Coordinates of N, CA and C in Angstrom, one line a residue:
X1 N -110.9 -80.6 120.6 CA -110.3 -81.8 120.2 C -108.8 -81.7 119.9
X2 N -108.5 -82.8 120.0 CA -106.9 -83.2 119.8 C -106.6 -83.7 118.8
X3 N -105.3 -83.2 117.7 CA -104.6 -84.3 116.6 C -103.3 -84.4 117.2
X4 N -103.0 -85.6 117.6 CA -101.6 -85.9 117.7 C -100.9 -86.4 116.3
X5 N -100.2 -85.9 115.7 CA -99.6 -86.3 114.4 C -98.4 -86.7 114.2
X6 N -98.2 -88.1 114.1 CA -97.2 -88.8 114.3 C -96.2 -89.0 113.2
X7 N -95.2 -88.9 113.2 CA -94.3 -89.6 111.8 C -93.8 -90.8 112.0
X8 N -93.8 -91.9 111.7 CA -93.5 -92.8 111.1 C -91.6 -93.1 111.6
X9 N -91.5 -94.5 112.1 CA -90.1 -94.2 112.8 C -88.6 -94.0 111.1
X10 N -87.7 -93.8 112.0 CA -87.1 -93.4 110.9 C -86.3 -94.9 110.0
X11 N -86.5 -94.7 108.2 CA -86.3 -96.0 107.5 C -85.1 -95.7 106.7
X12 N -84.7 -96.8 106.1 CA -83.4 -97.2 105.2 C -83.6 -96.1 104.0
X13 N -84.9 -95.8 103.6 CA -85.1 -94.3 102.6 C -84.1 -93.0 103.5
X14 N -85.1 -93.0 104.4 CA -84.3 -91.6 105.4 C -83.1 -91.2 105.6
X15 N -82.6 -92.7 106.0 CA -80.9 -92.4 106.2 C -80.3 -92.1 104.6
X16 N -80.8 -92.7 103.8 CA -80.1 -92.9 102.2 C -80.4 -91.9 101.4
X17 N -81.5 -90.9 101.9 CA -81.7 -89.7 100.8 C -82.4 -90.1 99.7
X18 N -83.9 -91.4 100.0 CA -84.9 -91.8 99.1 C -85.6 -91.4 98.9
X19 N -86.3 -90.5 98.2 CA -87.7 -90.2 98.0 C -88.5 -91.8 98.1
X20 N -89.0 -92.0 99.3 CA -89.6 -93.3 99.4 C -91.3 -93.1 99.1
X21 N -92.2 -92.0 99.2 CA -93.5 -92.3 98.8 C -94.2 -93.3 98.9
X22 N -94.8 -93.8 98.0 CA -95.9 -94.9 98.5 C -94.6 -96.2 98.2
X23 N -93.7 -96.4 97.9 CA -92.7 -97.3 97.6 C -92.2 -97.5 99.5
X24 N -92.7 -98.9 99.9 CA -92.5 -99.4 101.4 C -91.1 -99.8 102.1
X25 N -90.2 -98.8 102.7 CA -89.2 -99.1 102.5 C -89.3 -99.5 104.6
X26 N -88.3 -100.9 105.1 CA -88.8 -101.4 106.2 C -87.9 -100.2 107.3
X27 N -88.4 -100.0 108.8 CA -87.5 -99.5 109.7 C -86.3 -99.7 110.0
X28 N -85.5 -98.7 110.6 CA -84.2 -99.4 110.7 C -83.7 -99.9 112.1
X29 N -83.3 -100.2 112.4 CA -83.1 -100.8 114.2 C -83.2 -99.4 114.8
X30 N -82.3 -98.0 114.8 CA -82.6 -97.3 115.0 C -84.4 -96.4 115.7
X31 N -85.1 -96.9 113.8 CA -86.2 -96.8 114.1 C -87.4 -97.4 114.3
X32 N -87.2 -98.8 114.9 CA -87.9 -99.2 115.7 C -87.7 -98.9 117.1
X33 N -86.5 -98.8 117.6 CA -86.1 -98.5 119.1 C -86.6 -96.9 119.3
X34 N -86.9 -96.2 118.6 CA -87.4 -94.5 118.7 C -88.7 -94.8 118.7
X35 N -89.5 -96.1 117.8 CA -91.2 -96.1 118.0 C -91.6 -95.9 119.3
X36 N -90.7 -97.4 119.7 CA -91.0 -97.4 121.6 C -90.7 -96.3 122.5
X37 N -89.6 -95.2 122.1 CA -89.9 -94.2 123.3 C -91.1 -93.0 122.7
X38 N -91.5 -93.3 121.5 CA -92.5 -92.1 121.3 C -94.1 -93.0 121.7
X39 N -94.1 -94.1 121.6 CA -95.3 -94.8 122.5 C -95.3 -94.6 123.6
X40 N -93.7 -94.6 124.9 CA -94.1 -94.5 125.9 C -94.9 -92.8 126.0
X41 N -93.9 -92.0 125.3 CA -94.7 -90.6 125.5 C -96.1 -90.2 125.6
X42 N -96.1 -90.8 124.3 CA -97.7 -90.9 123.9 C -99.0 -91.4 124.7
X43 N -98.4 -92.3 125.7 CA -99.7 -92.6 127.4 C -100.2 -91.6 128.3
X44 N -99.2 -90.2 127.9 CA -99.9 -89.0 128.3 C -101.5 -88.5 127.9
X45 N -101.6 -89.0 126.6 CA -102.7 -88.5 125.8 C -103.8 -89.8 126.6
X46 N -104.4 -90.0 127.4 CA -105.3 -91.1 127.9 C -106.8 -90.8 127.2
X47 N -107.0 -89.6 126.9 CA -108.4 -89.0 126.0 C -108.5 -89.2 125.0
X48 N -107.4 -89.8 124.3 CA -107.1 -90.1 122.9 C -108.6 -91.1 122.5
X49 N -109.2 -91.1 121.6 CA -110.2 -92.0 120.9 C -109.5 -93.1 120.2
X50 N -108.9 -92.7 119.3 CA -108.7 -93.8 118.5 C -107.3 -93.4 117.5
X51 N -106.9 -94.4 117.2 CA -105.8 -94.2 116.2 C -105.9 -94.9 114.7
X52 N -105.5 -93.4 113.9 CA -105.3 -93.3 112.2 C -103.9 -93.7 111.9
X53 N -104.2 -94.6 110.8 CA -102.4 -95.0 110.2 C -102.6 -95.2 108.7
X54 N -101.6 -94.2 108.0 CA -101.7 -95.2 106.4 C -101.2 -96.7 106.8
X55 N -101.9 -96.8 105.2 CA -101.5 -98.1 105.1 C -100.0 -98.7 105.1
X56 N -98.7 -97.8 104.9 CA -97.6 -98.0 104.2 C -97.2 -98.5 105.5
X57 N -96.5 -99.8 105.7 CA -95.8 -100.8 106.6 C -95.3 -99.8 107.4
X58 N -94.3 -98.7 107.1 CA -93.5 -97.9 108.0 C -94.3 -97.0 109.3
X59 N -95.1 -96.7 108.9 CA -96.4 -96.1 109.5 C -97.4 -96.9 110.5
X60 N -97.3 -98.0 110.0 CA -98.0 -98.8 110.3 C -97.6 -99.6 111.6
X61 N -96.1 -99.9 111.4 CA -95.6 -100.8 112.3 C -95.5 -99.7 113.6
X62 N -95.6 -97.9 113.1 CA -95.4 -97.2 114.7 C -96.9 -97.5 115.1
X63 N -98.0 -97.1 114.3 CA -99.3 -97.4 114.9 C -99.4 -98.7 115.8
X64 N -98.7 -99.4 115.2 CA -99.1 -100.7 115.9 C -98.3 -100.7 117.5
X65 N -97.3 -100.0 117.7 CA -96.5 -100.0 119.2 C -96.8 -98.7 120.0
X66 N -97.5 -97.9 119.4 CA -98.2 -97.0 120.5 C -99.4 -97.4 120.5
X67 N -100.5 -98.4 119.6 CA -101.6 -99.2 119.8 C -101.3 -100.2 121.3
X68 N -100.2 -100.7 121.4 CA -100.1 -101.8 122.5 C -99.5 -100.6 123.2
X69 N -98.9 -99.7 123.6 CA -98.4 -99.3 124.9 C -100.1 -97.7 125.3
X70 N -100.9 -97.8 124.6 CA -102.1 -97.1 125.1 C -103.2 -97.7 125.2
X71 N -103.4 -99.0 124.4 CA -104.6 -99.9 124.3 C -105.5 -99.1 123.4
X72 N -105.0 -98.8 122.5 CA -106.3 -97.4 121.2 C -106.1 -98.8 119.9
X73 N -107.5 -98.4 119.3 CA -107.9 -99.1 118.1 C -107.2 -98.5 116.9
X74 N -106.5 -99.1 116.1 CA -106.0 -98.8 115.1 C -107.0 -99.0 113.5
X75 N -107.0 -97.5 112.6 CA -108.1 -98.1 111.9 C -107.3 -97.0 110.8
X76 N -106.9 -98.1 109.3 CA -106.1 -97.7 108.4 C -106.9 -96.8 107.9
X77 N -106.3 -95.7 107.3 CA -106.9 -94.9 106.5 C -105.6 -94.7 104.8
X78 N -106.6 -95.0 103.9 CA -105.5 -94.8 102.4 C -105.3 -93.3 102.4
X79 N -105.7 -92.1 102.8 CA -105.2 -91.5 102.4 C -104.3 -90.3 103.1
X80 N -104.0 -91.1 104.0 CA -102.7 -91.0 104.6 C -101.2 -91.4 104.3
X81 N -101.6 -91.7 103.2 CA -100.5 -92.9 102.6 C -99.4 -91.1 102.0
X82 N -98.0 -91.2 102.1 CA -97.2 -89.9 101.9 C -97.3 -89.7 99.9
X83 N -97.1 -88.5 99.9 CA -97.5 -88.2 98.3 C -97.1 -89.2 97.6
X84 N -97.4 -89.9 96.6 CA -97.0 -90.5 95.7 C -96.1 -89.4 94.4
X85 N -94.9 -89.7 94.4 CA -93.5 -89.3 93.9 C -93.1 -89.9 92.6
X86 N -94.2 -90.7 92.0 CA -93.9 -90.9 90.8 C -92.8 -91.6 90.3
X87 N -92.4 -91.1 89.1 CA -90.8 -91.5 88.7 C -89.5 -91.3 89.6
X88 N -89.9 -90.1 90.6 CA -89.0 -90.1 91.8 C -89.2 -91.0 92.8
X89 N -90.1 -92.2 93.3 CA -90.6 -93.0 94.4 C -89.3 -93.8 93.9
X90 N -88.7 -94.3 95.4 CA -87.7 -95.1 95.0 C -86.4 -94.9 94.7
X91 N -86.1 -93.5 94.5 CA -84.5 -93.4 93.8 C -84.6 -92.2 94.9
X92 N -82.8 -92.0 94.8 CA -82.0 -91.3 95.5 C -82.0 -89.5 94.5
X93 N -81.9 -88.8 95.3 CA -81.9 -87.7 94.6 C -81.1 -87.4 93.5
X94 N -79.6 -87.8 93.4 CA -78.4 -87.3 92.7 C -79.5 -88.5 91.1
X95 N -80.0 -90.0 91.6 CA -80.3 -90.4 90.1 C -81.5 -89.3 89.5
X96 N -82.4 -88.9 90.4 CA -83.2 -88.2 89.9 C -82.9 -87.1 89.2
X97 N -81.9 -86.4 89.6 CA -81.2 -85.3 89.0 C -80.9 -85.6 87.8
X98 N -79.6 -86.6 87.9 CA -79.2 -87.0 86.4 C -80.6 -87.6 85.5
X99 N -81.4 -88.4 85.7 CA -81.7 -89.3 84.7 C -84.0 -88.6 84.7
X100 N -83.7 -87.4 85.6 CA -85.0 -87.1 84.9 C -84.8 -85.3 85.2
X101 N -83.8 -84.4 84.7 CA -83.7 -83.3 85.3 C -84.6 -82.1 85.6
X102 N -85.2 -82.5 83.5 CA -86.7 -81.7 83.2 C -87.5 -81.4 84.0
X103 N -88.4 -83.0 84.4 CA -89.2 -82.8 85.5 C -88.9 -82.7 86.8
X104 N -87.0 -82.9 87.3 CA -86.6 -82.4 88.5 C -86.7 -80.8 89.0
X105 N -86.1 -80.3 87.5 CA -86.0 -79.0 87.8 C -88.0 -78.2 88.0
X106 N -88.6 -79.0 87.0 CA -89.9 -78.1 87.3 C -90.8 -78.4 88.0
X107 N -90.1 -79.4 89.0 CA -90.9 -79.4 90.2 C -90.3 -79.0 91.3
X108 N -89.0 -78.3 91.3 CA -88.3 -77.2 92.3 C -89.1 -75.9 91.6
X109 N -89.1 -75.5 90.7 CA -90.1 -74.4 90.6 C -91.1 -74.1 91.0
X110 N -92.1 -75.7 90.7 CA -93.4 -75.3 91.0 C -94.1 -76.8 92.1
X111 N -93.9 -76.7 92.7 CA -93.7 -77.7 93.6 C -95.6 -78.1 94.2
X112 N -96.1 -77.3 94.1 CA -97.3 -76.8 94.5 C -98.2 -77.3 93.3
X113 N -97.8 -77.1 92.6 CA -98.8 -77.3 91.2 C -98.1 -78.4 90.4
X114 N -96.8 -78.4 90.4 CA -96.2 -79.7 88.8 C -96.4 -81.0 89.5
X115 N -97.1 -81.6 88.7 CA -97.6 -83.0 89.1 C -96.5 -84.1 88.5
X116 N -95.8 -84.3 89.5 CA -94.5 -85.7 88.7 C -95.5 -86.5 87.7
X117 N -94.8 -86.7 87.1 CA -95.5 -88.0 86.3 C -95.4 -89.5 86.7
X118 N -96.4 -90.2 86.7 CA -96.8 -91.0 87.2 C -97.0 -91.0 88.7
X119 N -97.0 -89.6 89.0 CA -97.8 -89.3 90.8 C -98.4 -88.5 90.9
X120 N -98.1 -87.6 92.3 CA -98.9 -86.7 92.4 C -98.4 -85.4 92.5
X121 N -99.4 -84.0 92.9 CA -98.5 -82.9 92.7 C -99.2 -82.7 94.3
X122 N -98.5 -81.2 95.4 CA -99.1 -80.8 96.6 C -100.8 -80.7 96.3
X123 N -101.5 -80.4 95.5 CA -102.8 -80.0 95.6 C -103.2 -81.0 95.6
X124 N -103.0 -82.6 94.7 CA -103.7 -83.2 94.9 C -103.5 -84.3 96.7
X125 N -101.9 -84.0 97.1 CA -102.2 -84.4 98.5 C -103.0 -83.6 99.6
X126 N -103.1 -82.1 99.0 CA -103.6 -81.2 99.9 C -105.2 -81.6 100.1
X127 N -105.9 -82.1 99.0 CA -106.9 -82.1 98.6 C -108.0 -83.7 99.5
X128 N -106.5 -84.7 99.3 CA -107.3 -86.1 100.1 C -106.8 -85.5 101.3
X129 N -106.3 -84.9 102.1 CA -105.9 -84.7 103.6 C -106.9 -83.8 103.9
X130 N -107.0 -82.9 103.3 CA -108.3 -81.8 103.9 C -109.8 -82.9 103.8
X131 N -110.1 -83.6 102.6 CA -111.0 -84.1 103.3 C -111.1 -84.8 104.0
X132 N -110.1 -85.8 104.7 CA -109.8 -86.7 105.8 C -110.1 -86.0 107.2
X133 N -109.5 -84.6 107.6 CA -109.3 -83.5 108.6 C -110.8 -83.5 108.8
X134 N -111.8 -82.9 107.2 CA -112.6 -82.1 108.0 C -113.6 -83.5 108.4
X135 N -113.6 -84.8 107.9 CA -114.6 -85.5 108.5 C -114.1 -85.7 110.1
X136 N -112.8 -86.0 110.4 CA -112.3 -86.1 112.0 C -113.3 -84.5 112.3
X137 N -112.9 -83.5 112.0 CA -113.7 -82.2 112.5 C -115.1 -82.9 113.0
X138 N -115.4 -83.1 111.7 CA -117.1 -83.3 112.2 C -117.4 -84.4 113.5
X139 N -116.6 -85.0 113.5 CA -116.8 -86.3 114.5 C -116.1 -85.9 116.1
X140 N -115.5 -84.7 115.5 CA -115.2 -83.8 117.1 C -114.7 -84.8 118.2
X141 N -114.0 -86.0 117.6 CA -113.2 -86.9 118.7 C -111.2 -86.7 118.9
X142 N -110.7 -86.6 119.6 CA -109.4 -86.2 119.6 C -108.9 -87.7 118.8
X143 N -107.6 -87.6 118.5 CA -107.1 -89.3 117.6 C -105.6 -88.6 117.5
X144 N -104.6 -89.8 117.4 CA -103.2 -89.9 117.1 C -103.7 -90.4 115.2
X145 N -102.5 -89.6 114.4 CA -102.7 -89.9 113.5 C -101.2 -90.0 112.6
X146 N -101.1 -91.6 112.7 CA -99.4 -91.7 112.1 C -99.8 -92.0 111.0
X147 N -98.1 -91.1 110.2 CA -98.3 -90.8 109.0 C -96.7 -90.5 108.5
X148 N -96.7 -89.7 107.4 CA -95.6 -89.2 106.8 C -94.9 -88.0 106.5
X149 N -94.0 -87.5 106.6 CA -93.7 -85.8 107.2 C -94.2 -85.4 106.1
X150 N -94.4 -85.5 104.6 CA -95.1 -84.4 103.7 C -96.3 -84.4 104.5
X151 N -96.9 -85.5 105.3 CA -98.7 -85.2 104.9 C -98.5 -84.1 106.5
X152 N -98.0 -84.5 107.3 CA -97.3 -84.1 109.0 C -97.7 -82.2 108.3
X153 N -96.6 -82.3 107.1 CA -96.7 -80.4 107.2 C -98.0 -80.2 106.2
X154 N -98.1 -80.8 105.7 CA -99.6 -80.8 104.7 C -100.9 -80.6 105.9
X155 N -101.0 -81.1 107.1 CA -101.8 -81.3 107.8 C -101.6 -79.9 109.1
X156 N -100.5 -79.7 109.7 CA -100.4 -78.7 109.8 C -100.8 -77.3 109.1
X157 N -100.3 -76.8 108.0 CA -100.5 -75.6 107.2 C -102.1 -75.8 107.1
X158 N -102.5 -76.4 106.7 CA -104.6 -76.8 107.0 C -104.8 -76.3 108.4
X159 N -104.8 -77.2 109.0 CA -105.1 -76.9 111.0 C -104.7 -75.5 111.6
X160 N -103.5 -74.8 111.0 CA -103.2 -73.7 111.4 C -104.0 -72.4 110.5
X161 N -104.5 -73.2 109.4 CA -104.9 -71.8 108.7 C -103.8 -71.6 107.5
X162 N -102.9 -71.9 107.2 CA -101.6 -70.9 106.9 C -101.9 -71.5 105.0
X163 N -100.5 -71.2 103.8 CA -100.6 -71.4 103.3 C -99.8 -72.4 102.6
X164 N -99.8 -73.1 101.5 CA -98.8 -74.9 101.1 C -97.7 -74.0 101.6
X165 N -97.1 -72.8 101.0 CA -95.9 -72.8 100.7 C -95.3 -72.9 102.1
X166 N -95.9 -72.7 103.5 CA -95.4 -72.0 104.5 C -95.2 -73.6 105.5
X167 N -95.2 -74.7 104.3 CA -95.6 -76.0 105.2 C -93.5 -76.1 105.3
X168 N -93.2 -76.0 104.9 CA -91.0 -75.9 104.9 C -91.0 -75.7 106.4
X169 N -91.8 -75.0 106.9 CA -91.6 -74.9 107.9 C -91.5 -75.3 109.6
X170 N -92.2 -76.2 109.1 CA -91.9 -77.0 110.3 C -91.7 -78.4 109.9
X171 N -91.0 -78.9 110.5 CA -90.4 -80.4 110.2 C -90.0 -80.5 111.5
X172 N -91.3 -82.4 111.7 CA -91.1 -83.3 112.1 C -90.2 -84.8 111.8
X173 N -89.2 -85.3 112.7 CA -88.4 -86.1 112.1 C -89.1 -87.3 112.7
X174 N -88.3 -88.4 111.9 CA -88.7 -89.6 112.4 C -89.1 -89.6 113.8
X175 N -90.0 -90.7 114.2 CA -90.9 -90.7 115.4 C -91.0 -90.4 116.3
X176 N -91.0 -88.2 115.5 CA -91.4 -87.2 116.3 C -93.1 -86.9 116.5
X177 N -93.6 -86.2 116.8 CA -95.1 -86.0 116.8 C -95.5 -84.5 117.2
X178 N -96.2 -84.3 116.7 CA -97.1 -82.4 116.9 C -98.7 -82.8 117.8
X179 N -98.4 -81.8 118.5 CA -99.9 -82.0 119.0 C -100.7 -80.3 118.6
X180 N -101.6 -80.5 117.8 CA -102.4 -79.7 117.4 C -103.8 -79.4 118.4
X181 N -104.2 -78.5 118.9 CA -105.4 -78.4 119.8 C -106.4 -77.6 118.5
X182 N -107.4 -78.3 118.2 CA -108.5 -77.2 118.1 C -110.1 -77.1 118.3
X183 N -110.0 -75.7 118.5 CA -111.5 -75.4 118.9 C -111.9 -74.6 118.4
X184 N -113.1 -74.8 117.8 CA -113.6 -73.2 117.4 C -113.4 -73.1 116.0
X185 N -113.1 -74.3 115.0 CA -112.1 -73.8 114.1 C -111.1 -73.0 113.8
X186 N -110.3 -73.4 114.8 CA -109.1 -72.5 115.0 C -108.2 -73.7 115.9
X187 N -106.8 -73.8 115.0 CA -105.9 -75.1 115.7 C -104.9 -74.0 116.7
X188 N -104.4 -74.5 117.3 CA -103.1 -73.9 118.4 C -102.2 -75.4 118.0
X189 N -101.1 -74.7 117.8 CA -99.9 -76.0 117.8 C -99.5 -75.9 119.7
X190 N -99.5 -76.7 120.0 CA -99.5 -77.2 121.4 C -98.3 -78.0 121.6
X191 N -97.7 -78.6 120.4 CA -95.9 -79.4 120.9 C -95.6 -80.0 120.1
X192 N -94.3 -80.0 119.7 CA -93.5 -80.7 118.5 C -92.4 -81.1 119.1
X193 N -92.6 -82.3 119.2 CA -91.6 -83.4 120.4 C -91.2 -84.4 119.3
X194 N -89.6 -84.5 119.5 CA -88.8 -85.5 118.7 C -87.8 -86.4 119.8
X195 N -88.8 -87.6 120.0 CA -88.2 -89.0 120.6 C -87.0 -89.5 120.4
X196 N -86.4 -89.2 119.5 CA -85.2 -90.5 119.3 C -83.6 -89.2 119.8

């Protein structure tokens, strides 16, 4: 089976240095014009089953233009939605710094485990994504699955086997996509293609 894992075209957060999380910030001309060349790419995959999208508008709006340029069913899933960032959703790094540093600094420490307040911490994203993965496993159908680059390397470091810390590692940008092959319980990364 196949995961195609999509990011979300690039938004007014991205360019501005937002931690945007579950806070809906809209595409930018830029990144609506990058959805459409990662749709057209995307007609390669003709085996594709079906397509997964959080709920969050940004996400949403690519599911919806590689929905019409492959003819696949789009079917929301919440917990795809990108970590929830707490008191950081929404602000720009330098306010974060100044006006929450405590929990800025101790979640550069421990990033893995310090749970922002009023969000979440990596285990509990690691935790709704692994079980999202293993039910696709069980249903053994290939799917495009647009989303958000935390969940993109959250979802990776799972599929490859590896471990949270080793997810830095690869980065997908705006309405780039990874194609993951696996069989056997065992993923192969197969291509990390960036559209725009």
């Amino acid at each position: 089976m196949k995961f195609i894992l999509v990011r979300h075209g690039e938004t007014e957060a991205n360019i501005g240095g937002i931690y945007s999380g579950w806070t809906d910030f809209p595409l930018t001309e830029k990144g609506n014009k990058d959805i459409q060349a990662t749709a057209r790419a995307l007609k390669r995959y003709a085996d594709i089953d079906i397509i997964y999208s959080s709920p969050l508008n940004r996400a949403l709006s690519t599911a919806k233009a590689i929905s019409a340029a492959i003819n696949k069913e789009i079917q929301v899933v919440p917990n795809l939605k990108e970590m929830n960032f707490g008191i950081f959703d929404g602000k720009e790094r330098e306010y974060i710094q100044k006006n929450h540093s405590s929990e800025w600094d101790s979640w550069l420490k421990d990033y893995v485990n310090y749970r922002i307040p009023q969000g979440e911490n990596l285990l509990d994203v690691y935790d709704r994504i692994v079980d999202f993965i293993e039910m696709l496993i069980e249903k053994d159908k290939s799917c495009i699955i647009v989303t958000h680059g935390g969940i993109i390397q959250t979802m990776i470091t799972h599929l490859l086997d590896l471990g949270l810390d080793k997810m830095w590692h690869f980065q997908c940008l705006p309405a780039g996509y990874v194609e993951i092959e696996y069989v056997d319980n065992f993923g192969y990364l197969r291509r990390l293609e960036h559209c725009n």
